[in-house]
Amino acid sequence: MSQPSQQSQDHEHTTPTAEAVAQRVLDASLGMVDALAIHLGDRLGWYRQLRDGGPATAAELAQRSGTNERYTREWLEQQAVTGILSVASGPADGVDAAARERRFSIPPGAVEALTDEGSLNYLAPLARMFAGAAVQLPSLLDAYRTGGGVGWSDFGADARESQADMNRPWFESVLPGALRGIEHLDARLRLPGARIADVGAGGGWSSIALARAYPNATVEGFDVDPASVKLATVNATHAGMQDRVSFWEADAKALPAASYDAVFAFECIHDLPHPVEVLAAARQALAPHGTVIVMDEAVADTFTAPGDELERLMYGVSLLVCLPDGMSHKLSTATGTVMRRDVLHAYAVAAGFAGIRTLPIEDFGFWRFYELLR
């Protein structure tokens, strides 16, 4: 993500005019329309049909995808007007005939960003996450008034699959090389019989990637969400890793003592209602010389306003998903997505660790890696 522009830094204390705020609202609304339209194209298979079957009229795309022609045409035209799809006019007389004969195609860049599940540029799931949050707006309004929450399971498949699909290419393509650069950890996980725990495993792609990277190891994933455990188990089976990767519906308290060479927590500590207890359980689960690795959002160390795009995105996810999820539990710590380094450090110390250190893993998407020191 880009850093704040010099212009925004120079004018950070300037009071915006009404016109500037109105333009900001209009720009944000246009972006919201694009995100929701991308969600439609993603979930209805329109992007993939254009990729696999080539350019199409609205009638042809509707037939391929099993959707209504009139809705399909409106979506195609919106996607062309907003600049995501390309369009060529066909030979036809009359306004309605011309509309029916337009042929739409998906450019290579859109193919990668919106359909290539293995690409680091694959961001269709991000639109899916916010679409899932939008469905819960009535519940979110109630939670904001009462101090209650909206649990992860309430956000449904859109949120659950979005997080798994967003993280998957990074785990599969980048994680193995990143961990090879952490020599003491890499050497330990290559030993015969190494055991790895993956706390908050979600869709399981982190566990699967760890098992592929370390063929001598077994990996056990833990998650409290039943649907996520089911999804992870299916993913491991399809990946052919079911012999060395298993998933359990349980929290970190179920981890056996002194058992694991490494305990990983990928993008989940900020979601937990009781992070100190989970980190303490992870510490107790370590074998001698074992270590706990936390991957979480690469937010700035201190609050600064205005912030960069990453800060804005993470506060958005926190407002709509992570904080309400955390607050859906009793006596929640209510961390939220924007967990800064000193917050994690305090959690680690309270859990019995000596402190934390940032690992030298750079350019890993939206995330940063920490090792908790014993």
PDB file of C-alpha atoms in Angstrom, residues 34-286:
ATOM      1  CA  ASP A  34     -17.806  -0.427  -7.780  1.00  0.00           C
ATOM      2  CA  ALA A  35     -17.134  -2.728  -4.820  1.00  0.00           C
ATOM      3  CA  LEU A  36     -20.707  -4.008  -4.686  1.00  0.00           C
ATOM      4  CA  ALA A  37     -20.828  -4.432  -8.473  1.00  0.00           C
ATOM      5  CA  ILE A  38     -17.548  -6.377  -8.314  1.00  0.00           C
ATOM      6  CA  HIS A  39     -19.163  -8.574  -5.680  1.00  0.00           C
ATOM      7  CA  LEU A  40     -22.050  -9.290  -8.064  1.00  0.00           C
ATOM      8  CA  GLY A  41     -19.687 -10.178 -10.900  1.00  0.00           C
ATOM      9  CA  ASP A  42     -17.609 -12.356  -8.596  1.00  0.00           C
ATOM     10  CA  ARG A  43     -20.451 -14.289  -7.007  1.00  0.00           C
ATOM     11  CA  LEU A  44     -22.517 -14.685 -10.195  1.00  0.00           C
ATOM     12  CA  GLY A  45     -19.511 -15.922 -12.161  1.00  0.00           C
ATOM     13  CA  TRP A  46     -19.669 -13.195 -14.805  1.00  0.00           C
ATOM     14  CA  TYR A  47     -15.969 -12.336 -14.705  1.00  0.00           C
ATOM     15  CA  ARG A  48     -14.949 -15.989 -14.971  1.00  0.00           C
ATOM     16  CA  GLN A  49     -17.382 -16.609 -17.818  1.00  0.00           C
ATOM     17  CA  LEU A  50     -15.917 -13.699 -19.781  1.00  0.00           C
ATOM     18  CA  ARG A  51     -12.425 -15.004 -19.055  1.00  0.00           C
ATOM     19  CA  ASP A  52     -13.139 -18.589 -20.061  1.00  0.00           C
ATOM     20  CA  GLY A  53     -15.682 -18.110 -22.829  1.00  0.00           C
ATOM     21  CA  GLY A  54     -14.434 -14.873 -24.352  1.00  0.00           C
ATOM     22  CA  PRO A  55     -16.352 -11.694 -25.254  1.00  0.00           C
ATOM     23  CA  ALA A  56     -20.110 -11.873 -24.990  1.00  0.00           C
ATOM     24  CA  THR A  57     -23.308  -9.951 -25.436  1.00  0.00           C
ATOM     25  CA  ALA A  58     -25.639  -9.681 -22.468  1.00  0.00           C
ATOM     26  CA  ALA A  59     -27.790 -12.508 -23.823  1.00  0.00           C
ATOM     27  CA  GLU A  60     -24.777 -14.780 -24.339  1.00  0.00           C
ATOM     28  CA  LEU A  61     -23.343 -14.081 -20.891  1.00  0.00           C
ATOM     29  CA  ALA A  62     -26.725 -14.589 -19.253  1.00  0.00           C
ATOM     30  CA  GLN A  63     -27.077 -17.950 -20.960  1.00  0.00           C
ATOM     31  CA  ARG A  64     -23.559 -19.040 -19.964  1.00  0.00           C
ATOM     32  CA  SER A  65     -24.015 -18.030 -16.332  1.00  0.00           C
ATOM     33  CA  GLY A  66     -27.656 -18.919 -15.797  1.00  0.00           C
ATOM     34  CA  THR A  67     -28.652 -15.347 -14.984  1.00  0.00           C
ATOM     35  CA  ASN A  68     -31.303 -12.902 -16.161  1.00  0.00           C
ATOM     36  CA  GLU A  69     -30.456 -11.117 -19.410  1.00  0.00           C
ATOM     37  CA  ARG A  70     -31.754  -7.683 -18.411  1.00  0.00           C
ATOM     38  CA  TYR A  71     -29.814  -7.627 -15.144  1.00  0.00           C
ATOM     39  CA  THR A  72     -26.763  -8.982 -16.934  1.00  0.00           C
ATOM     40  CA  ARG A  73     -26.901  -6.160 -19.488  1.00  0.00           C
ATOM     41  CA  GLU A  74     -27.172  -3.492 -16.796  1.00  0.00           C
ATOM     42  CA  TRP A  75     -24.161  -4.917 -14.977  1.00  0.00           C
ATOM     43  CA  LEU A  76     -22.111  -5.173 -18.173  1.00  0.00           C
ATOM     44  CA  GLU A  77     -22.862  -1.583 -19.092  1.00  0.00           C
ATOM     45  CA  GLN A  78     -21.991  -0.351 -15.593  1.00  0.00           C
ATOM     46  CA  GLN A  79     -18.706  -2.271 -15.682  1.00  0.00           C
ATOM     47  CA  ALA A  80     -17.823  -0.749 -19.037  1.00  0.00           C
ATOM     48  CA  VAL A  81     -18.807   2.765 -17.935  1.00  0.00           C
ATOM     49  CA  THR A  82     -16.698   2.458 -14.782  1.00  0.00           C
ATOM     50  CA  GLY A  83     -13.729   1.206 -16.829  1.00  0.00           C
ATOM     51  CA  ILE A  84     -13.345  -2.409 -15.690  1.00  0.00           C
ATOM     52  CA  LEU A  85     -14.665  -4.134 -18.827  1.00  0.00           C
ATOM     53  CA  SER A  86     -14.109  -3.286 -22.487  1.00  0.00           C
ATOM     54  CA  VAL A  87     -16.979  -2.994 -24.962  1.00  0.00           C
ATOM     55  CA  ALA A  88     -17.371  -3.099 -28.736  1.00  0.00           C
ATOM     56  CA  SER A  89     -20.560  -2.142 -30.555  1.00  0.00           C
ATOM     57  CA  GLY A  90     -22.090  -4.575 -33.000  1.00  0.00           C
ATOM     58  CA  PRO A  91     -23.945  -3.822 -36.249  1.00  0.00           C
ATOM     59  CA  ALA A  92     -27.529  -3.044 -35.289  1.00  0.00           C
ATOM     60  CA  ASP A  93     -30.276  -0.541 -36.066  1.00  0.00           C
ATOM     61  CA  GLY A  94     -32.162   1.145 -33.253  1.00  0.00           C
ATOM     62  CA  VAL A  95     -31.282   1.912 -29.628  1.00  0.00           C
ATOM     63  CA  ASP A  96     -32.541  -1.359 -28.138  1.00  0.00           C
ATOM     64  CA  ALA A  97     -30.932  -3.451 -30.856  1.00  0.00           C
ATOM     65  CA  ALA A  98     -27.622  -1.658 -30.383  1.00  0.00           C
ATOM     66  CA  ALA A  99     -27.711  -2.361 -26.663  1.00  0.00           C
ATOM     67  CA  ARG A 100     -28.379  -6.045 -27.285  1.00  0.00           C
ATOM     68  CA  GLU A 101     -25.510  -6.333 -29.774  1.00  0.00           C
ATOM     69  CA  ARG A 102     -22.781  -4.786 -27.612  1.00  0.00           C
ATOM     70  CA  ARG A 103     -20.007  -7.284 -26.912  1.00  0.00           C
ATOM     71  CA  PHE A 104     -18.107  -7.040 -23.654  1.00  0.00           C
ATOM     72  CA  SER A 105     -14.692  -8.435 -22.798  1.00  0.00           C
ATOM     73  CA  ILE A 106     -12.490  -8.557 -19.719  1.00  0.00           C
ATOM     74  CA  PRO A 107      -8.946  -7.107 -20.069  1.00  0.00           C
ATOM     75  CA  PRO A 108      -5.938  -9.098 -18.794  1.00  0.00           C
ATOM     76  CA  GLY A 109      -5.418  -6.882 -15.753  1.00  0.00           C
ATOM     77  CA  ALA A 110      -9.002  -7.399 -14.633  1.00  0.00           C
ATOM     78  CA  VAL A 111      -8.680 -11.131 -15.270  1.00  0.00           C
ATOM     79  CA  GLU A 112      -5.792 -11.303 -12.803  1.00  0.00           C
ATOM     80  CA  ALA A 113      -7.179  -8.992 -10.132  1.00  0.00           C
ATOM     81  CA  LEU A 114     -10.714 -10.371 -10.202  1.00  0.00           C
ATOM     82  CA  THR A 115     -10.396 -14.077 -11.110  1.00  0.00           C
ATOM     83  CA  ASP A 116      -6.847 -15.402 -10.567  1.00  0.00           C
ATOM     84  CA  GLU A 117      -6.994 -17.020  -7.117  1.00  0.00           C
ATOM     85  CA  GLY A 118      -3.243 -17.618  -7.139  1.00  0.00           C
ATOM     86  CA  SER A 119      -2.225 -14.026  -7.892  1.00  0.00           C
ATOM     87  CA  LEU A 120      -0.961 -11.642  -5.241  1.00  0.00           C
ATOM     88  CA  ASN A 121      -3.102  -9.021  -7.005  1.00  0.00           C
ATOM     89  CA  TYR A 122      -6.306 -11.007  -6.489  1.00  0.00           C
ATOM     90  CA  LEU A 123      -8.617  -8.572  -4.672  1.00  0.00           C
ATOM     91  CA  ALA A 124     -12.134  -9.648  -5.586  1.00  0.00           C
ATOM     92  CA  PRO A 125     -12.435 -11.147  -2.075  1.00  0.00           C
ATOM     93  CA  LEU A 126     -11.952  -7.684  -0.569  1.00  0.00           C
ATOM     94  CA  ALA A 127     -15.183  -6.534  -2.184  1.00  0.00           C
ATOM     95  CA  ARG A 128     -16.786  -9.744  -0.934  1.00  0.00           C
ATOM     96  CA  MET A 129     -15.763  -8.939   2.654  1.00  0.00           C
ATOM     97  CA  PHE A 130     -17.401  -5.523   2.614  1.00  0.00           C
ATOM     98  CA  ALA A 131     -20.495  -6.903   0.898  1.00  0.00           C
ATOM     99  CA  GLY A 132     -20.800  -9.408   3.733  1.00  0.00           C
ATOM    100  CA  ALA A 133     -20.468  -6.598   6.256  1.00  0.00           C
ATOM    101  CA  ALA A 134     -23.097  -4.495   4.480  1.00  0.00           C
ATOM    102  CA  VAL A 135     -25.688  -7.225   4.987  1.00  0.00           C
ATOM    103  CA  GLN A 136     -25.199  -6.838   8.750  1.00  0.00           C
ATOM    104  CA  LEU A 137     -25.650  -3.054   8.900  1.00  0.00           C
ATOM    105  CA  PRO A 138     -28.900  -3.259  10.923  1.00  0.00           C
ATOM    106  CA  SER A 139     -27.178  -5.484  13.480  1.00  0.00           C
ATOM    107  CA  LEU A 140     -24.117  -3.231  13.474  1.00  0.00           C
ATOM    108  CA  LEU A 141     -26.248  -0.172  14.192  1.00  0.00           C
ATOM    109  CA  ASP A 142     -27.795  -1.979  17.135  1.00  0.00           C
ATOM    110  CA  ALA A 143     -24.384  -3.089  18.412  1.00  0.00           C
ATOM    111  CA  TYR A 144     -23.009   0.437  18.204  1.00  0.00           C
ATOM    112  CA  ARG A 145     -25.952   1.703  20.289  1.00  0.00           C
ATOM    113  CA  THR A 146     -25.921  -1.020  22.922  1.00  0.00           C
ATOM    114  CA  GLY A 147     -22.274  -2.067  23.137  1.00  0.00           C
ATOM    115  CA  GLY A 148     -23.073  -5.532  21.838  1.00  0.00           C
ATOM    116  CA  GLY A 149     -21.472  -7.224  18.864  1.00  0.00           C
ATOM    117  CA  VAL A 150     -21.893  -9.149  15.634  1.00  0.00           C
ATOM    118  CA  GLY A 151     -20.170 -12.525  15.700  1.00  0.00           C
ATOM    119  CA  TRP A 152     -17.952 -13.862  12.924  1.00  0.00           C
ATOM    120  CA  SER A 153     -20.434 -16.582  12.040  1.00  0.00           C
ATOM    121  CA  ASP A 154     -23.132 -13.924  11.516  1.00  0.00           C
ATOM    122  CA  PHE A 155     -21.176 -12.437   8.611  1.00  0.00           C
ATOM    123  CA  GLY A 156     -21.571 -15.741   6.776  1.00  0.00           C
ATOM    124  CA  ALA A 157     -19.766 -17.269   3.843  1.00  0.00           C
ATOM    125  CA  ASP A 158     -18.873 -13.954   2.219  1.00  0.00           C
ATOM    126  CA  ALA A 159     -16.631 -12.890   5.097  1.00  0.00           C
ATOM    127  CA  ARG A 160     -15.324 -16.371   5.884  1.00  0.00           C
ATOM    128  CA  GLU A 161     -14.388 -17.206   2.300  1.00  0.00           C
ATOM    129  CA  SER A 162     -13.142 -13.692   1.621  1.00  0.00           C
ATOM    130  CA  GLN A 163     -10.506 -13.841   4.333  1.00  0.00           C
ATOM    131  CA  ALA A 164      -9.394 -17.316   3.268  1.00  0.00           C
ATOM    132  CA  ASP A 165      -9.193 -16.391  -0.426  1.00  0.00           C
ATOM    133  CA  MET A 166      -7.390 -13.084   0.231  1.00  0.00           C
ATOM    134  CA  ASN A 167      -4.679 -14.762   2.282  1.00  0.00           C
ATOM    135  CA  ARG A 168      -4.275 -17.905   0.204  1.00  0.00           C
ATOM    136  CA  PRO A 169      -1.904 -16.622  -2.532  1.00  0.00           C
ATOM    137  CA  TRP A 170       0.372 -15.032   0.070  1.00  0.00           C
ATOM    138  CA  PHE A 171       0.540 -18.223   2.100  1.00  0.00           C
ATOM    139  CA  GLU A 172       1.102 -20.420  -0.937  1.00  0.00           C
ATOM    140  CA  SER A 173       3.527 -18.219  -2.882  1.00  0.00           C
ATOM    141  CA  VAL A 174       5.368 -16.068  -0.358  1.00  0.00           C
ATOM    142  CA  LEU A 175       5.203 -17.650   3.116  1.00  0.00           C
ATOM    143  CA  PRO A 176       7.668 -20.532   2.491  1.00  0.00           C
ATOM    144  CA  GLY A 177      10.399 -18.186   1.270  1.00  0.00           C
ATOM    145  CA  ALA A 178       9.703 -15.712   4.044  1.00  0.00           C
ATOM    146  CA  LEU A 179      10.124 -18.364   6.737  1.00  0.00           C
ATOM    147  CA  ARG A 180      13.313 -19.693   5.154  1.00  0.00           C
ATOM    148  CA  GLY A 181      14.863 -16.323   5.999  1.00  0.00           C
ATOM    149  CA  ILE A 182      14.234 -16.899   9.726  1.00  0.00           C
ATOM    150  CA  GLU A 183      17.069 -19.383  10.158  1.00  0.00           C
ATOM    151  CA  HIS A 184      16.458 -20.691  13.686  1.00  0.00           C
ATOM    152  CA  LEU A 185      12.758 -21.233  13.014  1.00  0.00           C
ATOM    153  CA  ASP A 186      13.315 -22.769   9.580  1.00  0.00           C
ATOM    154  CA  ALA A 187      15.915 -25.203  10.914  1.00  0.00           C
ATOM    155  CA  ARG A 188      13.674 -26.343  13.741  1.00  0.00           C
ATOM    156  CA  LEU A 189      10.666 -26.956  11.502  1.00  0.00           C
ATOM    157  CA  ARG A 190      12.747 -29.055   9.113  1.00  0.00           C
ATOM    158  CA  LEU A 191      13.576 -31.596  11.826  1.00  0.00           C
ATOM    159  CA  PRO A 192      11.890 -35.011  11.560  1.00  0.00           C
ATOM    160  CA  GLY A 193       8.766 -35.131  13.687  1.00  0.00           C
ATOM    161  CA  ALA A 194       8.363 -31.372  14.003  1.00  0.00           C
ATOM    162  CA  ARG A 195       4.920 -30.316  15.245  1.00  0.00           C
ATOM    163  CA  ILE A 196       3.216 -27.053  14.329  1.00  0.00           C
ATOM    164  CA  ALA A 197       0.035 -25.529  15.751  1.00  0.00           C
ATOM    165  CA  ASP A 198      -1.928 -22.966  13.754  1.00  0.00           C
ATOM    166  CA  VAL A 199      -4.236 -20.992  16.058  1.00  0.00           C
ATOM    167  CA  GLY A 200      -7.197 -19.322  14.336  1.00  0.00           C
ATOM    168  CA  ALA A 201      -6.582 -21.349  11.182  1.00  0.00           C
ATOM    169  CA  GLY A 202      -9.668 -20.089   9.330  1.00  0.00           C
ATOM    170  CA  GLY A 203      -9.913 -21.625   5.861  1.00  0.00           C
ATOM    171  CA  GLY A 204      -6.741 -23.613   6.494  1.00  0.00           C
ATOM    172  CA  TRP A 205      -4.469 -22.226   3.780  1.00  0.00           C
ATOM    173  CA  SER A 206      -1.807 -21.206   6.293  1.00  0.00           C
ATOM    174  CA  SER A 207      -1.724 -24.745   7.723  1.00  0.00           C
ATOM    175  CA  ILE A 208      -1.553 -26.276   4.256  1.00  0.00           C
ATOM    176  CA  ALA A 209       1.265 -23.920   3.230  1.00  0.00           C
ATOM    177  CA  LEU A 210       3.239 -24.768   6.390  1.00  0.00           C
ATOM    178  CA  ALA A 211       2.881 -28.498   5.734  1.00  0.00           C
ATOM    179  CA  ARG A 212       4.070 -28.079   2.144  1.00  0.00           C
ATOM    180  CA  ALA A 213       7.040 -25.979   3.213  1.00  0.00           C
ATOM    181  CA  TYR A 214       8.065 -28.449   5.933  1.00  0.00           C
ATOM    182  CA  PRO A 215       7.510 -32.022   4.719  1.00  0.00           C
ATOM    183  CA  ASN A 216       8.852 -33.547   7.952  1.00  0.00           C
ATOM    184  CA  ALA A 217       6.269 -31.728  10.063  1.00  0.00           C
ATOM    185  CA  THR A 218       2.655 -32.295  11.019  1.00  0.00           C
ATOM    186  CA  VAL A 219       0.321 -29.326  11.378  1.00  0.00           C
ATOM    187  CA  GLU A 220      -2.732 -29.002  13.594  1.00  0.00           C
ATOM    188  CA  GLY A 221      -5.116 -26.104  12.965  1.00  0.00           C
ATOM    189  CA  PHE A 222      -7.487 -24.788  15.614  1.00  0.00           C
ATOM    190  CA  ASP A 223     -10.500 -22.523  15.177  1.00  0.00           C
ATOM    191  CA  VAL A 224     -13.648 -21.822  17.188  1.00  0.00           C
ATOM    192  CA  ASP A 225     -15.836 -21.337  14.081  1.00  0.00           C
ATOM    193  CA  PRO A 226     -17.369 -24.677  12.971  1.00  0.00           C
ATOM    194  CA  ALA A 227     -17.896 -23.540   9.382  1.00  0.00           C
ATOM    195  CA  SER A 228     -14.248 -22.497   9.098  1.00  0.00           C
ATOM    196  CA  VAL A 229     -13.066 -25.864  10.416  1.00  0.00           C
ATOM    197  CA  LYS A 230     -15.237 -27.620   7.840  1.00  0.00           C
ATOM    198  CA  LEU A 231     -13.930 -25.382   5.051  1.00  0.00           C
ATOM    199  CA  ALA A 232     -10.324 -25.943   6.135  1.00  0.00           C
ATOM    200  CA  THR A 233     -10.775 -29.710   6.214  1.00  0.00           C
ATOM    201  CA  VAL A 234     -12.206 -29.691   2.690  1.00  0.00           C
ATOM    202  CA  ASN A 235      -9.350 -27.483   1.469  1.00  0.00           C
ATOM    203  CA  ALA A 236      -6.724 -29.797   2.985  1.00  0.00           C
ATOM    204  CA  THR A 237      -8.331 -32.831   1.357  1.00  0.00           C
ATOM    205  CA  HIS A 238      -8.460 -31.156  -2.046  1.00  0.00           C
ATOM    206  CA  ALA A 239      -4.808 -30.158  -1.600  1.00  0.00           C
ATOM    207  CA  GLY A 240      -3.859 -33.755  -0.813  1.00  0.00           C
ATOM    208  CA  MET A 241      -2.505 -32.786   2.610  1.00  0.00           C
ATOM    209  CA  GLN A 242      -5.001 -34.552   4.861  1.00  0.00           C
ATOM    210  CA  ASP A 243      -2.350 -37.016   6.048  1.00  0.00           C
ATOM    211  CA  ARG A 244      -0.246 -34.282   7.686  1.00  0.00           C
ATOM    212  CA  VAL A 245      -2.767 -31.509   8.334  1.00  0.00           C
ATOM    213  CA  SER A 246      -5.750 -31.774  10.674  1.00  0.00           C
ATOM    214  CA  PHE A 247      -8.233 -29.235  11.994  1.00  0.00           C
ATOM    215  CA  TRP A 248     -10.057 -29.022  15.290  1.00  0.00           C
ATOM    216  CA  GLU A 249     -12.986 -26.949  16.497  1.00  0.00           C
ATOM    217  CA  ALA A 250     -11.354 -25.635  19.659  1.00  0.00           C
ATOM    218  CA  ASP A 251      -9.627 -22.584  21.085  1.00  0.00           C
ATOM    219  CA  ALA A 252      -6.008 -22.358  22.206  1.00  0.00           C
ATOM    220  CA  LYS A 253      -6.864 -23.745  25.633  1.00  0.00           C
ATOM    221  CA  ALA A 254      -7.106 -27.150  23.959  1.00  0.00           C
ATOM    222  CA  LEU A 255      -3.429 -27.073  22.963  1.00  0.00           C
ATOM    223  CA  PRO A 256      -1.496 -29.847  24.751  1.00  0.00           C
ATOM    224  CA  ALA A 257       1.317 -28.639  26.976  1.00  0.00           C
ATOM    225  CA  ALA A 258       4.966 -28.686  25.843  1.00  0.00           C
ATOM    226  CA  SER A 259       4.076 -30.189  22.459  1.00  0.00           C
ATOM    227  CA  TYR A 260       4.836 -27.827  19.563  1.00  0.00           C
ATOM    228  CA  ASP A 261       7.997 -26.588  17.931  1.00  0.00           C
ATOM    229  CA  ALA A 262       6.094 -23.545  16.718  1.00  0.00           C
ATOM    230  CA  VAL A 263       2.697 -22.015  17.333  1.00  0.00           C
ATOM    231  CA  PHE A 264       1.512 -19.642  14.596  1.00  0.00           C
ATOM    232  CA  ALA A 265      -1.305 -17.098  14.864  1.00  0.00           C
ATOM    233  CA  PHE A 266      -2.058 -15.683  11.430  1.00  0.00           C
ATOM    234  CA  GLU A 267      -4.182 -12.512  11.400  1.00  0.00           C
ATOM    235  CA  CYS A 268      -6.299 -13.481  14.383  1.00  0.00           C
ATOM    236  CA  ILE A 269      -4.902 -12.027  17.628  1.00  0.00           C
ATOM    237  CA  HIS A 270      -6.652  -8.693  17.068  1.00  0.00           C
ATOM    238  CA  ASP A 271      -9.974 -10.547  16.661  1.00  0.00           C
ATOM    239  CA  LEU A 272      -9.749 -12.502  19.901  1.00  0.00           C
ATOM    240  CA  PRO A 273     -11.889 -11.400  22.843  1.00  0.00           C
ATOM    241  CA  HIS A 274      -9.240 -12.673  25.269  1.00  0.00           C
ATOM    242  CA  PRO A 275      -5.851 -12.428  23.515  1.00  0.00           C
ATOM    243  CA  VAL A 276      -3.721 -12.673  26.665  1.00  0.00           C
ATOM    244  CA  GLU A 277      -5.278 -16.001  27.623  1.00  0.00           C
ATOM    245  CA  VAL A 278      -4.727 -17.364  24.114  1.00  0.00           C
ATOM    246  CA  LEU A 279      -1.093 -16.260  24.040  1.00  0.00           C
ATOM    247  CA  ALA A 280      -0.527 -17.749  27.490  1.00  0.00           C
ATOM    248  CA  ALA A 281      -1.957 -21.058  26.269  1.00  0.00           C
ATOM    249  CA  ALA A 282       0.286 -20.901  23.213  1.00  0.00           C
ATOM    250  CA  ARG A 283       3.335 -20.343  25.432  1.00  0.00           C
ATOM    251  CA  GLN A 284       2.427 -23.348  27.596  1.00  0.00           C
ATOM    252  CA  ALA A 285       2.032 -25.461  24.449  1.00  0.00           C
ATOM    253  CA  LEU A 286       5.618 -24.874  23.285  1.00  0.00           C
TER     254      LEU A 286
END
